[in-house]
PDB file of C-alpha atoms in Angstrom:
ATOM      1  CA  UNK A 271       8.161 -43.931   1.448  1.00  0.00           C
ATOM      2  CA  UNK A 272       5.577 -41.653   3.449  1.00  0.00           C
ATOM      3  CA  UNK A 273       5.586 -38.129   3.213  1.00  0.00           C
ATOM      4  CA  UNK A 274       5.448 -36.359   7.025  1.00  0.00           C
ATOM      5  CA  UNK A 275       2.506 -34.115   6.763  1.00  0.00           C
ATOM      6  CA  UNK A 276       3.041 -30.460   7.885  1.00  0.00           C
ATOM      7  CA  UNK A 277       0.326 -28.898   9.251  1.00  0.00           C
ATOM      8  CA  UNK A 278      -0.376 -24.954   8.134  1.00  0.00           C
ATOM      9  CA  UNK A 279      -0.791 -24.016  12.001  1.00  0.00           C
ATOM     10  CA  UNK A 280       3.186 -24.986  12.075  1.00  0.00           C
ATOM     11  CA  UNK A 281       4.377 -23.095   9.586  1.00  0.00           C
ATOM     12  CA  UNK A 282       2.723 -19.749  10.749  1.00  0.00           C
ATOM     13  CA  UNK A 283       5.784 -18.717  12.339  1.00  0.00           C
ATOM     14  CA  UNK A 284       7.592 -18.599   9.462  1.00  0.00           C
ATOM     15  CA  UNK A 285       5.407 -16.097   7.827  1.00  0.00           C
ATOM     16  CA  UNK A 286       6.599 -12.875   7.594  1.00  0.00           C
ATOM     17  CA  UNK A 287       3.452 -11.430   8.983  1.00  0.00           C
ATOM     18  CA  UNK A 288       4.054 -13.107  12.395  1.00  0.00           C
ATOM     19  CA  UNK A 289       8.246 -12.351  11.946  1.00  0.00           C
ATOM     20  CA  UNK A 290       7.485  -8.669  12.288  1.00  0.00           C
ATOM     21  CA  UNK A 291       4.287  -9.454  14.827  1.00  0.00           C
ATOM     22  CA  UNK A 292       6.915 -10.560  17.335  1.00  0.00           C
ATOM     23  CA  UNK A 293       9.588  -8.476  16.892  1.00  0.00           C
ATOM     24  CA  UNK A 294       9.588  -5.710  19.690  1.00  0.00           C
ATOM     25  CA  UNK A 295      11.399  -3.213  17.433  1.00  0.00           C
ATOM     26  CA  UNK A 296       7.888  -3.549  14.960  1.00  0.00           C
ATOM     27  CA  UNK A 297       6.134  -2.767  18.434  1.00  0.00           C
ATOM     28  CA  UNK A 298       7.880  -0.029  19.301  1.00  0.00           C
ATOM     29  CA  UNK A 299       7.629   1.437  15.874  1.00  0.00           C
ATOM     30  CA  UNK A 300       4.004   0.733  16.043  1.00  0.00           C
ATOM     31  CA  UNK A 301       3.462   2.527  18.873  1.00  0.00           C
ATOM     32  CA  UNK A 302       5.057   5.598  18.324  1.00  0.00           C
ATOM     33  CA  UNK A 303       4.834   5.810  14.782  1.00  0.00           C
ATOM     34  CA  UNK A 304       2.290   8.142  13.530  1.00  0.00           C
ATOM     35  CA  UNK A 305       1.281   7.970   9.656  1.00  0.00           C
ATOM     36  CA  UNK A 306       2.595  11.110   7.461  1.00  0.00           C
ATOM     37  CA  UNK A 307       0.318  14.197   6.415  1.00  0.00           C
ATOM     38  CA  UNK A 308       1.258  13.765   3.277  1.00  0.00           C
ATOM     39  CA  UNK A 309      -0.680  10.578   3.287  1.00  0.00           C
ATOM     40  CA  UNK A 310      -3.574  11.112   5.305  1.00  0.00           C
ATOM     41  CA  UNK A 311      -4.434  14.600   3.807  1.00  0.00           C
ATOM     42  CA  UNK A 312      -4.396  13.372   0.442  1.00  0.00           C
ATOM     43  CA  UNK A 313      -6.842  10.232   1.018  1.00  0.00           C
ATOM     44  CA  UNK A 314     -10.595  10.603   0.702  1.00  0.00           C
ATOM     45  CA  UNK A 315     -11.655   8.433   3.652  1.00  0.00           C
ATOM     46  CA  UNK A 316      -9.904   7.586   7.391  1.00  0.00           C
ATOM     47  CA  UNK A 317      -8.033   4.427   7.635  1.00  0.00           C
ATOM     48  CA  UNK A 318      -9.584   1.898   9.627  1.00  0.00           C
ATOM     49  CA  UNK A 319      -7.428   0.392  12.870  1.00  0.00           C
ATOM     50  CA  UNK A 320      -6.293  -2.513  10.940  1.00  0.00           C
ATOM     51  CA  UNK A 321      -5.966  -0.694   7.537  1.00  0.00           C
ATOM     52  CA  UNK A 322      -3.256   1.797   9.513  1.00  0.00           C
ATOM     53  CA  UNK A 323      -1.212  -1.886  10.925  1.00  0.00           C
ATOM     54  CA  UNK A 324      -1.095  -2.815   7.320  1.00  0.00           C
ATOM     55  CA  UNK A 325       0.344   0.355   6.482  1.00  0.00           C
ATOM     56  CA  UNK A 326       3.016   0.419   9.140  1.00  0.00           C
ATOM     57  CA  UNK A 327       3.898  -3.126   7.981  1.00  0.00           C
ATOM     58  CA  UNK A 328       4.758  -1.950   5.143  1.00  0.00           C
ATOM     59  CA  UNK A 329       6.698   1.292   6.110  1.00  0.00           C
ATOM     60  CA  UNK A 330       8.522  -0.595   9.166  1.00  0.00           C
ATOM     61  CA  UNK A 331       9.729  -3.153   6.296  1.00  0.00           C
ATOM     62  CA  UNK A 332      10.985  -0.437   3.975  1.00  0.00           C
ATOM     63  CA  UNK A 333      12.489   1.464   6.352  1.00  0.00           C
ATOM     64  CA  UNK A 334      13.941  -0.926   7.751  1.00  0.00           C
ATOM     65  CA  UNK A 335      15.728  -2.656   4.402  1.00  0.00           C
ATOM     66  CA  UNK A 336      13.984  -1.475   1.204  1.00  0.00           C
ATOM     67  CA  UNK A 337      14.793  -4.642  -0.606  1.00  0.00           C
ATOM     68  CA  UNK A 338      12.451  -6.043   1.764  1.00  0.00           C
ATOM     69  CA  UNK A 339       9.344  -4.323   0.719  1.00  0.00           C
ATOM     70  CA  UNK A 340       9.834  -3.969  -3.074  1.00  0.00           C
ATOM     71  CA  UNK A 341       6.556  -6.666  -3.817  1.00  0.00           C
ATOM     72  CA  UNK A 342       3.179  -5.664  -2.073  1.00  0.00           C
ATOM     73  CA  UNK A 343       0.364  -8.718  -1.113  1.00  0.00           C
ATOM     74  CA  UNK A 344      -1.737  -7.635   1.288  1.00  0.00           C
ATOM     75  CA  UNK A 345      -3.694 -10.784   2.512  1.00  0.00           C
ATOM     76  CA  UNK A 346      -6.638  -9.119   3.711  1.00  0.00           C
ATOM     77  CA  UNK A 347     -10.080 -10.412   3.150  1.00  0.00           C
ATOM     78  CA  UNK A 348     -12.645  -8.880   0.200  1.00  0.00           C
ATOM     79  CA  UNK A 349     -13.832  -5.815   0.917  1.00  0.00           C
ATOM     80  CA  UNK A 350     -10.962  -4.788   3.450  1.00  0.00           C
ATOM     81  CA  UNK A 351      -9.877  -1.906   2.034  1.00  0.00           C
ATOM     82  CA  UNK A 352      -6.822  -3.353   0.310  1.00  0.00           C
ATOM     83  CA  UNK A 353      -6.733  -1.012  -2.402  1.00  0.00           C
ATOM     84  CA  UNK A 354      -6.956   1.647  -0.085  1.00  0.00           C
ATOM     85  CA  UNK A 355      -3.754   0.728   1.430  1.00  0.00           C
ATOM     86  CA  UNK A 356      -2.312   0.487  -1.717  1.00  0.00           C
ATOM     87  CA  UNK A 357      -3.131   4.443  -2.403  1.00  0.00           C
ATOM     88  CA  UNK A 358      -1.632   5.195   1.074  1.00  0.00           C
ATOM     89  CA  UNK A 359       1.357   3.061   0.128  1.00  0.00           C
ATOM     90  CA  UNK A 360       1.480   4.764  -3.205  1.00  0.00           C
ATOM     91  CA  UNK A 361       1.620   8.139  -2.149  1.00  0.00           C
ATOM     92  CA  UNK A 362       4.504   7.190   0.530  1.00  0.00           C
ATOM     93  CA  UNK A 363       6.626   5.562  -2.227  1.00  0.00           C
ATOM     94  CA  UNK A 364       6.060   8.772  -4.231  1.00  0.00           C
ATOM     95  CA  UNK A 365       7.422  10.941  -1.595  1.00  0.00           C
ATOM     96  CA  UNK A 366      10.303   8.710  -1.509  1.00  0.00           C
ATOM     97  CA  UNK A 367      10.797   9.195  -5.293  1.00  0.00           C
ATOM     98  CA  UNK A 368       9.350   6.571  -6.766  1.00  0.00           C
ATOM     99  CA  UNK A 369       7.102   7.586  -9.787  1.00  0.00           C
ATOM    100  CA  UNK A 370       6.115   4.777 -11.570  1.00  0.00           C
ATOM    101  CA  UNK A 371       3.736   1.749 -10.228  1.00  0.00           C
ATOM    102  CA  UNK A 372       2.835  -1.551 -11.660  1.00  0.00           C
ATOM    103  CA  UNK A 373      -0.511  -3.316 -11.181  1.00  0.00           C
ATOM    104  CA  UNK A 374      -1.121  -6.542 -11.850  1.00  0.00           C
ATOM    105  CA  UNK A 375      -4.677  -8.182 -11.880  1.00  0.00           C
ATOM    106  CA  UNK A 376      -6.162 -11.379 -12.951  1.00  0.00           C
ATOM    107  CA  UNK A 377      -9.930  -9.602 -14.185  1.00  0.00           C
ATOM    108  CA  UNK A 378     -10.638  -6.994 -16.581  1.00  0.00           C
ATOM    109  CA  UNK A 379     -13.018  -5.883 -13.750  1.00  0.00           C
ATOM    110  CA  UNK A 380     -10.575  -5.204 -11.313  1.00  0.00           C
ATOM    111  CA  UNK A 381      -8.700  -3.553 -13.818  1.00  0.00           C
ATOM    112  CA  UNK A 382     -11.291  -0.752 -14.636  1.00  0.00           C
ATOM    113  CA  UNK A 383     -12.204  -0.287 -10.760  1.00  0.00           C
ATOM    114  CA  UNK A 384      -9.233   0.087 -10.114  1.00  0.00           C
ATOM    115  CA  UNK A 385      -8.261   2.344 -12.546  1.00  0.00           C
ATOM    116  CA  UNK A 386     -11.131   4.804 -11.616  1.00  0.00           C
ATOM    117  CA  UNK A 387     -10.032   4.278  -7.821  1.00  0.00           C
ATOM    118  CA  UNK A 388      -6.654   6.290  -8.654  1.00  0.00           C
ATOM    119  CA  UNK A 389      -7.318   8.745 -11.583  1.00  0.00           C
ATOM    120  CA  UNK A 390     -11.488   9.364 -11.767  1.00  0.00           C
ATOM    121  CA  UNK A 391     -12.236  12.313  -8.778  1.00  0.00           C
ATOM    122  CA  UNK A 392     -15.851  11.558  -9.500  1.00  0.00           C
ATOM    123  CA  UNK A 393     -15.864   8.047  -8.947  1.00  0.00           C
ATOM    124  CA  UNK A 394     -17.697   6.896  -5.782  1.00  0.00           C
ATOM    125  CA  UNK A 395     -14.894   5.110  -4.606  1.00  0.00           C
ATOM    126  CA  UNK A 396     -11.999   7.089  -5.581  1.00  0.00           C
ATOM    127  CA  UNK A 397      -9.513   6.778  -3.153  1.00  0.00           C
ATOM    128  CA  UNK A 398      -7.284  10.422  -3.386  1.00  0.00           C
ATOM    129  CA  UNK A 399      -8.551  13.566  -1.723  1.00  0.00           C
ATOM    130  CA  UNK A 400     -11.138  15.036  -4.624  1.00  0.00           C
ATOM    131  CA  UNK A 401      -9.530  18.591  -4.307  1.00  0.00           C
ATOM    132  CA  UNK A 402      -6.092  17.181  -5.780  1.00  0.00           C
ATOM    133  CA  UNK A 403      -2.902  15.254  -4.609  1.00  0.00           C
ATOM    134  CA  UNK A 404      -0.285  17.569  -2.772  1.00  0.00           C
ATOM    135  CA  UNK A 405       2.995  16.470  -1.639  1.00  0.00           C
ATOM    136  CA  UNK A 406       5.705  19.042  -0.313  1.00  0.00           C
ATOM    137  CA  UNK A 407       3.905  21.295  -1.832  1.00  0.00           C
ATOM    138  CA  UNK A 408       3.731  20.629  -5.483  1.00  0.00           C
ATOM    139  CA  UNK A 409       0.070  18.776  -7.055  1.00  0.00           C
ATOM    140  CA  UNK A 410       0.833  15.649  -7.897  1.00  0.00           C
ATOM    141  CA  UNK A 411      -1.237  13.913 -11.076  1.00  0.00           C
ATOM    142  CA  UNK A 412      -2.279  10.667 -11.388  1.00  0.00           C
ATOM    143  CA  UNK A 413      -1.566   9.159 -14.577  1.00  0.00           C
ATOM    144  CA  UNK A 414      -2.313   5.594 -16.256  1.00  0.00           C
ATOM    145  CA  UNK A 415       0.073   4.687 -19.068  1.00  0.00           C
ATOM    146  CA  UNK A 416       0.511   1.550 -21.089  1.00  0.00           C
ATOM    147  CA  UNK A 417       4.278   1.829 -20.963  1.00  0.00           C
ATOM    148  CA  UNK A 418       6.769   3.115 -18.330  1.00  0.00           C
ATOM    149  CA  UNK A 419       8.528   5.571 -20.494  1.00  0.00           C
ATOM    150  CA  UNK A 420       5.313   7.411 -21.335  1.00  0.00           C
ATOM    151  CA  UNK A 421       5.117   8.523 -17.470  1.00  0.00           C
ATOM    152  CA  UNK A 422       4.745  12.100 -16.830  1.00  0.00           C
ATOM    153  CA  UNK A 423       7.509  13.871 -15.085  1.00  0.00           C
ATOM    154  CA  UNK A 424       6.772  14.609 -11.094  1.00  0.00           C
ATOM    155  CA  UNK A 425       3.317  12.465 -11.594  1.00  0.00           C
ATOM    156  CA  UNK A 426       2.109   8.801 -10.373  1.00  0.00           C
TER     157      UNK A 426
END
């Protein structure tokens, strides 16, 4: 028995990536859609073009059905900004009441630079505005914890 060989390029449609591509309510949204304050005020550099479309992905897909957007991958290359995203994504989740975030990474390595990207102001790439995290008013902290339950009330 022979197995019919499917090649990648015919799959691509399936990918959610190109689902939302297509659809002309994610170009609408797109187009009019402009990133919150409360996100771009509290990040230490400007998103980048294709940073920002990564972004809206995301907030078309939990605005849309939140279900939909409750596991991040961002399939960008190395060096993309990816973690970057992640802040922006981060702070929107926390202004829609989410307050605690899981992280998972295969290195030790990532795990430290990562960790200084969200909590160390004094870190060359930390990713929050040095001057502190405000949302609605309030400061917002930045914690890491070992376990959920140890998360500080009103902080990430």
């Amino acid at each position: 028995m022979t197995k019919n060989k499917i090649k990648v390029s015919e799959t691509l449609n399936d990918f959610l990536f190109n689902q939302i591509e297509n659809d002309s309510k994610f170009i609408e949204f797109v187009e009019n859609y402009e990133i919150p304050d409360y996100i771009t005020s509290n990040i230490s550099r400007t998103l980048r073009p294709y940073q920002e479309l990564a972004l809206k992905h995301f907030i078309y897909l939990f605005e849309k059905d939140p279900s939909l957007a409750k596991h991040l991958l961002f399939n960008m290359a190395t060096g993309t900004g990816k973690t970057l995203v992640m802040a922006c994504c981060v702070l929107y989740l926390f202004e829609k009441g989410y307050r605690n975030f899981l992280f998972l990474v295969h290195q030790v390595q990532i795990e430290t630079q990562a960790k200084e990207n969200f909590t160390n102001y004094k870190f060359e790439k930390y990713y929050f505005n040095p001057k502190g995290i405000r949302i609605n008013g309030k400061r917002v902290k930045v914690c890491v914890v070992d376990d959920p339950n140890d998360g500080q009330r009103g902080a990430i």
